[in-house]
GROMACS .gro file of C-alpha atoms in nm:
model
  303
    1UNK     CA    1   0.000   0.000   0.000
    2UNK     CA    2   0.089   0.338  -0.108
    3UNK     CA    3  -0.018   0.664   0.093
    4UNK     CA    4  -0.014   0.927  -0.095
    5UNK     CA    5   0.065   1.291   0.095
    6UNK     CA    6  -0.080   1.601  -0.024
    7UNK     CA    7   0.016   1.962   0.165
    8UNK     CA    8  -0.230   1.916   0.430
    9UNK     CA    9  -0.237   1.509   0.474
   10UNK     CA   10   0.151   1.631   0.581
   11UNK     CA   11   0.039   1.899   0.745
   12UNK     CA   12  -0.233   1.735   0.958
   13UNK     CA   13   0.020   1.476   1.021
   14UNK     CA   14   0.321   1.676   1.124
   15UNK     CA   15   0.417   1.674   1.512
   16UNK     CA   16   0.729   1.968   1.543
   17UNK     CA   17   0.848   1.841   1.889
   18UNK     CA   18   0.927   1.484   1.712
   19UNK     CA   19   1.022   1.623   1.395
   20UNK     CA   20   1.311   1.889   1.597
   21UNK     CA   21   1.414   1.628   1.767
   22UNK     CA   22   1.440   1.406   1.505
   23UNK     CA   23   1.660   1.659   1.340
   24UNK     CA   24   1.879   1.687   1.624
   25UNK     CA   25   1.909   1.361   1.664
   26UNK     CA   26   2.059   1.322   1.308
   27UNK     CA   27   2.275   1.597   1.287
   28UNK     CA   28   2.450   1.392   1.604
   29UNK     CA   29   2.470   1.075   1.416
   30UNK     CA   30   2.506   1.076   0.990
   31UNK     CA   31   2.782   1.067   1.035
   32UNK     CA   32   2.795   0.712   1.061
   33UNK     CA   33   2.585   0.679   0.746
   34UNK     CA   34   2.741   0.724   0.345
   35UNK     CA   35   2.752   1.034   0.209
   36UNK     CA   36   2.431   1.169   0.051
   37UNK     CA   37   2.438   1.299  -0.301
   38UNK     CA   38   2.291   1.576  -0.476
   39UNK     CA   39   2.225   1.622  -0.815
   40UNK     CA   40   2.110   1.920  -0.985
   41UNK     CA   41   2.115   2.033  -1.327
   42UNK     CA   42   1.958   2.367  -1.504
   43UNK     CA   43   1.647   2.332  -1.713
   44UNK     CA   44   1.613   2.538  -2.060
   45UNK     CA   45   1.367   2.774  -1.877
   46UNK     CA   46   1.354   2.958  -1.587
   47UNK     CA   47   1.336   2.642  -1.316
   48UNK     CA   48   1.601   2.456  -1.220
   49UNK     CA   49   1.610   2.092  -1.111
   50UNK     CA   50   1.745   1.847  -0.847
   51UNK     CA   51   1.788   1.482  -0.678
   52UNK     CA   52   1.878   1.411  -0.345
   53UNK     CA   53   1.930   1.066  -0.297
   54UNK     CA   54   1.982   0.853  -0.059
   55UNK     CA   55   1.778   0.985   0.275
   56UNK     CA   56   1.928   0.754   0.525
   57UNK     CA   57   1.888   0.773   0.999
   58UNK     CA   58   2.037   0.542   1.190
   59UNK     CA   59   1.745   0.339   1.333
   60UNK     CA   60   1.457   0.461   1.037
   61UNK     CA   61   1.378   0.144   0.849
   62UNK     CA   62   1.307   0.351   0.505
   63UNK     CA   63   1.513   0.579   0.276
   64UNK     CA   64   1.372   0.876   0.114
   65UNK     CA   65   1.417   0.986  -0.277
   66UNK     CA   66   1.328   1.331  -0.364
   67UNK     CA   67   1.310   1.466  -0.745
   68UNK     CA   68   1.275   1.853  -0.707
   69UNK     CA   69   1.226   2.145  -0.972
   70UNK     CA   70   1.244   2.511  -0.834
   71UNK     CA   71   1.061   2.772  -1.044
   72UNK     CA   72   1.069   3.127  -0.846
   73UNK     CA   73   0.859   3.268  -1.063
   74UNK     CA   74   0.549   2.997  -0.933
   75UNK     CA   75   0.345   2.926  -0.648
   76UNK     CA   76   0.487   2.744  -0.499
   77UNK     CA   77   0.838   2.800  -0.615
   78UNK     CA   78   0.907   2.415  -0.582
   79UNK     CA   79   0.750   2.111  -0.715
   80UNK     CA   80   0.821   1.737  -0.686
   81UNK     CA   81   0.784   1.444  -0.477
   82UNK     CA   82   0.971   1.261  -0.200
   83UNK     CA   83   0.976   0.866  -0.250
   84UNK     CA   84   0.937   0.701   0.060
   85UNK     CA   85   1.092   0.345   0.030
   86UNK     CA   86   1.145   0.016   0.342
   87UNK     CA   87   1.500  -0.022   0.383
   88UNK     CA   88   1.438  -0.396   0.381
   89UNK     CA   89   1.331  -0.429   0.019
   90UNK     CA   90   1.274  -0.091  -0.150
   91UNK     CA   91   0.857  -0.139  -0.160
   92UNK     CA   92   0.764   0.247  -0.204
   93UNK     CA   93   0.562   0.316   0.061
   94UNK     CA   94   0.513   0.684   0.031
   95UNK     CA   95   0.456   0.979  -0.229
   96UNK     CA   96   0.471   1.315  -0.035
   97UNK     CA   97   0.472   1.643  -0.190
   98UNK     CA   98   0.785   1.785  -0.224
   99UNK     CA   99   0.681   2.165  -0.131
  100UNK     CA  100   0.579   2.091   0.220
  101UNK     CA  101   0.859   1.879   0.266
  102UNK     CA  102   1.098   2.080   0.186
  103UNK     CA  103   0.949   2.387   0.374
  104UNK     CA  104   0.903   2.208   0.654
  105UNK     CA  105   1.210   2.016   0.715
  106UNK     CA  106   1.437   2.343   0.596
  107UNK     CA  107   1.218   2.593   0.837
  108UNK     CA  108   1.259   2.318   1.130
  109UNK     CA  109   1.649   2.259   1.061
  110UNK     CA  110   1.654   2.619   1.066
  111UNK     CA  111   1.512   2.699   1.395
  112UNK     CA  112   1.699   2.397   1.535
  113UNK     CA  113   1.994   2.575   1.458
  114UNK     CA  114   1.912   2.942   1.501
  115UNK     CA  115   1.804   2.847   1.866
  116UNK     CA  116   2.111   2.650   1.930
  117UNK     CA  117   2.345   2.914   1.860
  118UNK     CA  118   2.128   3.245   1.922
  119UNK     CA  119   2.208   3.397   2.242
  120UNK     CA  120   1.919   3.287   2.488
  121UNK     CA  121   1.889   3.692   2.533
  122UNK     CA  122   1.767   3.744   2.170
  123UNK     CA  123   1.420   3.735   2.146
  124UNK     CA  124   1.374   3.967   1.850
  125UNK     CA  125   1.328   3.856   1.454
  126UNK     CA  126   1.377   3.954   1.143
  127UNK     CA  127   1.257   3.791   0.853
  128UNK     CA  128   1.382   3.881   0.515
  129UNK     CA  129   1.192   3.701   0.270
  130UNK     CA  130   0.784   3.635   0.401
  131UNK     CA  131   0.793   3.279   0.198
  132UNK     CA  132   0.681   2.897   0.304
  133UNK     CA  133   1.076   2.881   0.400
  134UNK     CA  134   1.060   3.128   0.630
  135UNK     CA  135   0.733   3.150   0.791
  136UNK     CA  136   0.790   2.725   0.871
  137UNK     CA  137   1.095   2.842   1.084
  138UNK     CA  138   0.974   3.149   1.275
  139UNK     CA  139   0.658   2.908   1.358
  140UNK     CA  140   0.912   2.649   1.474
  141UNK     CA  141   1.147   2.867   1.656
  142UNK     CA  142   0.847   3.008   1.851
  143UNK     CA  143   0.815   2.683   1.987
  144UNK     CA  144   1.194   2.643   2.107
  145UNK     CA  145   1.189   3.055   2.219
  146UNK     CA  146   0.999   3.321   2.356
  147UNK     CA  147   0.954   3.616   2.065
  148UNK     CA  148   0.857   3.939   2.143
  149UNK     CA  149   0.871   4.121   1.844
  150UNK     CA  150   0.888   4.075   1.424
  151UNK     CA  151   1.021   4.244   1.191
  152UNK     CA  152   0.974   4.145   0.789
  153UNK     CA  153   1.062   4.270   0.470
  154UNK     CA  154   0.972   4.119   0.150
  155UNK     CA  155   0.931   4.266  -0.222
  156UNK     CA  156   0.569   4.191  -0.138
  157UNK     CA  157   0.449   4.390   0.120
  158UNK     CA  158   0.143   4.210   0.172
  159UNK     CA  159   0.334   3.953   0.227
  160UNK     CA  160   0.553   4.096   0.486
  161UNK     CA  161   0.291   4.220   0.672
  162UNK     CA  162   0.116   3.884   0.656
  163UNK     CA  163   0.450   3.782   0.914
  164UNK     CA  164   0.585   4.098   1.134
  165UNK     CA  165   0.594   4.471   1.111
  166UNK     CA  166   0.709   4.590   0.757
  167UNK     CA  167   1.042   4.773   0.692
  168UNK     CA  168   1.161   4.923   0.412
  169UNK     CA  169   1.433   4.771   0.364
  170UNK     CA  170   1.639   4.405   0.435
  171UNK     CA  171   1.925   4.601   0.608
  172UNK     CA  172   1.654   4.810   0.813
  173UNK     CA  173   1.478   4.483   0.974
  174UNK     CA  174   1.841   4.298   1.015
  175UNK     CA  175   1.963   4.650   1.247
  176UNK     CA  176   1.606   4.628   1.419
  177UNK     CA  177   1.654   4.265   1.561
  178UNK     CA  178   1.851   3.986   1.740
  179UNK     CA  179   1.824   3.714   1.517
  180UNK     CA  180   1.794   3.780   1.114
  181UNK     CA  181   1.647   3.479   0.904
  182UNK     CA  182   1.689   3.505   0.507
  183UNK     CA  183   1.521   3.295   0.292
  184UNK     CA  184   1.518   3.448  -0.099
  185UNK     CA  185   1.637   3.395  -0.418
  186UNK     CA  186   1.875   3.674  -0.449
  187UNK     CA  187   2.227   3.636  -0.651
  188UNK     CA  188   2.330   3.958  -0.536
  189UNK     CA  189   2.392   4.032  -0.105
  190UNK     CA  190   2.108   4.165   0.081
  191UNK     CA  191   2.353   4.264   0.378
  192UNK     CA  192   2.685   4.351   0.442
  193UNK     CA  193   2.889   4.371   0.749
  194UNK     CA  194   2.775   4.741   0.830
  195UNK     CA  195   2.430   4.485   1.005
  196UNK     CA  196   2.658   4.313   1.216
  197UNK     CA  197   2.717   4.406   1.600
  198UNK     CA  198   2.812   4.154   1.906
  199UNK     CA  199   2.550   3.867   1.971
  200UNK     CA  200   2.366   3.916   1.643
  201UNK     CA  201   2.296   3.541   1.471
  202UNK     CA  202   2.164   3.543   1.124
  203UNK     CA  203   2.073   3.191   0.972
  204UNK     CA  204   2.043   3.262   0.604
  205UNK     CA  205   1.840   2.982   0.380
  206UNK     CA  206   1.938   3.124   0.041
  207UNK     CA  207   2.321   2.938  -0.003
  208UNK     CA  208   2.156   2.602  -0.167
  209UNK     CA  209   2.277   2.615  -0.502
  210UNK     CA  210   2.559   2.755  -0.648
  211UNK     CA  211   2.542   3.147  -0.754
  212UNK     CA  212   2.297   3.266  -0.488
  213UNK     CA  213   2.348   3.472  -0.260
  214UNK     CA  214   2.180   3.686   0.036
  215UNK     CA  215   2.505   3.782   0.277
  216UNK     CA  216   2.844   3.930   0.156
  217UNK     CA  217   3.211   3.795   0.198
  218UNK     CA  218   3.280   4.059   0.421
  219UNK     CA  219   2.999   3.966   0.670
  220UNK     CA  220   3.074   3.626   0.680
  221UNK     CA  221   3.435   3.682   0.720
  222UNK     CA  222   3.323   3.872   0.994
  223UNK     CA  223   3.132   3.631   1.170
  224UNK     CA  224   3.125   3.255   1.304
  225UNK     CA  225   3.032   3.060   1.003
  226UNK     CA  226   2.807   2.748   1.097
  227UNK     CA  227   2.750   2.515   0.822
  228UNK     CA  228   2.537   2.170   0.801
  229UNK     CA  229   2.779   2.019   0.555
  230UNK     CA  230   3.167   2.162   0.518
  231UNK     CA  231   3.211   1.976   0.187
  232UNK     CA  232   2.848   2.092   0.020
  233UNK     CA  233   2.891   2.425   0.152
  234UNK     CA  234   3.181   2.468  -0.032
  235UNK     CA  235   3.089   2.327  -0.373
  236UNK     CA  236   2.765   2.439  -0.422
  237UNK     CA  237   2.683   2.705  -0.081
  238UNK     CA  238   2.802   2.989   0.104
  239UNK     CA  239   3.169   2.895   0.033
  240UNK     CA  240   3.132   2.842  -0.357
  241UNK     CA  241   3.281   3.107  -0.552
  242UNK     CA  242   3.405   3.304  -0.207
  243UNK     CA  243   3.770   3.350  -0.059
  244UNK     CA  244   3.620   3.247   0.281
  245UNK     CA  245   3.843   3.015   0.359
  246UNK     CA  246   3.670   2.659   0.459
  247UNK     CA  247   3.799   2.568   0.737
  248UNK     CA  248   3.660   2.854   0.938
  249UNK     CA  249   3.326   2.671   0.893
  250UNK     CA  250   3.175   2.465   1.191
  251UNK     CA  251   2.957   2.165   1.104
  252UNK     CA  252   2.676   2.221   1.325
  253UNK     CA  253   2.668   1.845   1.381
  254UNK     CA  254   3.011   1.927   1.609
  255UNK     CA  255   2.785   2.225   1.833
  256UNK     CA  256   2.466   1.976   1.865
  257UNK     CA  257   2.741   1.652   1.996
  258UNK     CA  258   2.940   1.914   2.240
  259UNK     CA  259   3.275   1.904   2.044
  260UNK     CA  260   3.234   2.269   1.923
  261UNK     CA  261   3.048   2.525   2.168
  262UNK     CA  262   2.807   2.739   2.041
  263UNK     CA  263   2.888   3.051   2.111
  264UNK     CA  264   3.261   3.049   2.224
  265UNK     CA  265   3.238   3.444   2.198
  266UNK     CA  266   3.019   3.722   2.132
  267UNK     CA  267   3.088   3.750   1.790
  268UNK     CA  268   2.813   3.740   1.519
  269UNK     CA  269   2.665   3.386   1.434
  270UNK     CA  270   2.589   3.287   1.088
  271UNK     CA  271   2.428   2.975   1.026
  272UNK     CA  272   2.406   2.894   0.616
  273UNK     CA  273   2.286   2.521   0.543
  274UNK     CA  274   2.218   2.396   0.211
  275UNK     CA  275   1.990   2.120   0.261
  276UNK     CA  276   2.093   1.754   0.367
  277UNK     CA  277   1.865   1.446   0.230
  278UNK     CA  278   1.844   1.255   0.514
  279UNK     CA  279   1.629   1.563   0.691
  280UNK     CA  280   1.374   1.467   0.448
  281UNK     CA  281   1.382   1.160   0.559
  282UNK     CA  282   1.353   1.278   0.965
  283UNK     CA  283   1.034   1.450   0.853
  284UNK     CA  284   0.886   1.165   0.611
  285UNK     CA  285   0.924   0.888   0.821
  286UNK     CA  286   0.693   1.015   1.154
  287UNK     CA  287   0.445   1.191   0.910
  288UNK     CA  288   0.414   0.854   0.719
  289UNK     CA  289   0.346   0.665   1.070
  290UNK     CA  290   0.110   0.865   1.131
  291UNK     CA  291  -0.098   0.932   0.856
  292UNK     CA  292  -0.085   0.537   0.849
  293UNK     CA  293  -0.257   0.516   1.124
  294UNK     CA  294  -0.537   0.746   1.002
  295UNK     CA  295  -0.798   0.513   0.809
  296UNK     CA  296  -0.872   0.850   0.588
  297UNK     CA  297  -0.595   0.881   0.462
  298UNK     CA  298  -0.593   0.830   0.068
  299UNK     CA  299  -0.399   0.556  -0.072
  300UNK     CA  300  -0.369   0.316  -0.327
  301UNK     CA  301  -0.182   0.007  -0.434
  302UNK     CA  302   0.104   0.010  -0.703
  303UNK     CA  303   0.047  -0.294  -0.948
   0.00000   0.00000   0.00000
């Protein structure tokens, strides 16, 4: 039996305690697993496309296949599917819509991480970017932090008014908050290290394919660079293309086991993942028990 997940089967499904601590509980321990691949290529139009493959936790008996295409331009800006499959014998058991996936799992990653290496002090956000991406983060990182106050900016106004209190400008909301998140599709910096000032953390969702770009060399030289993946990062995210030198990048995996603190000083924080397959996975797998255990749930059988 198949189940097939729409937007708001996952959404209906979706418990954020078990999902954020599913997430955590990965960062701690892939690295006992192969390395995950992704493959992307351009499409001759204005979308782009990708496969992450394999989506592997210690402990999960399934793996998780997505097939991506990003299209800015659209609503929403991604479209695919993630394949869930049993470990033991491939039998798919899942099809879940790519869009919430993604949102979801990047927005609860985020928030992981922004809380983790946010001073507990900063209670103050800016968002820079109103999207899914986005608003699935601030939602989770109310639930790991008090907030008092939002700030958004957003070529849409509507849009950023939808979130937090508009601003004119991205540099504007990042000077009138604590903790920045970014999540657009800009090739060209939205801030530069003028923003920056001790205990600021920015965790910036627009590094996850070579050529964009929302924060500029000089700000991340500036500032304590975390990254979910050194290697990624540095062929296809923040690093790609930069004189930042890698090894001044922290795997967040090494703050989450203890081996790297998270805030050794008061320096500025930047956290800049690109997007691991196996978090796919940390969000498929409890959605998928539990919309099995919903009799409504649609489904049907692959012959």
């Amino acid at each position: 039996m198949t189940l097939l997940l729409s937007r708001t089967d996952i959404e209906a499904a979706l418990d954020i305690p078990a999902v954020l601590a599913a997430l955590d509980a990965g960062f701690r321990t892939t690295d006992r697993l192969p390395a995950a691949q992704r493959v992307g290529a351009r499409l001759p139009g204005p979308g782009t496309a990708m496969c992450l493959i394999p989506g592997l936790l210690p402990d999960v008996p399934a793996y998780t296949v997505k097939v991506n295409a990003k299209f800015p331009a659209a609503t929403p800006a991604l479209r695919g599917i993630v394949c869930l499959h049993a470990l033991a014998d491939g039998e798919l058991l899942a099809l879940l819509d790519s869009a919430s996936v993604t949102a979801w799992r990047t927005g609860l990653a985020a928030a992981l991480a922004t809380h983790t290496l946010a001073p507990r002090r900063a209670r103050t956000v800016a968002v820079i970017g109103a999207g899914a991406q986005n608003r699935t983060a601030l939602r989770a990182l109310r639930t790991l932090r008090p907030i008092d106050e939002v700030y958004a900016y957003d070529l849409d106004p509507e849009r950023a008014a939808a979130v937090g209190t508009v601003m004119p400008s991205a540099r504007a909301a990042a000077t009138a908050a604590d903790i920045v998140l970014t999540a657009t599709w800009s090739r060209e910096p939205l801030l530069d290290a003028d923003v920056l000032r001790p205990g600021l953390h920015l965790t910036s969702l627009g590094f996850d394919e070579p050529g964009k770009t929302e924060l500029s060399p000089a700000l991340l030289r500036a500032s304590r660079l975390v990254v979910d993946d050194p290697t990624l990062a540095a062929t296809s995210g923040v690093l790609h293309g930069t004189t930042v030198d890698p090894a001044l990048a922290t795997p967040l995996a090494d703050v989450l086991r203890g081996t790297a603190p998270a805030r050794p000083d008061d320096r500025p924080t930047v956290f800049a993942p690109v997007g691991l397959p196996w978090q796919d996975l940390a969000l498929a797998w409890p959605v998928y028990l539990a919309a099995r255990s919903d009799a409504a749930s649609p489904s049907f059988t692959f012959h």
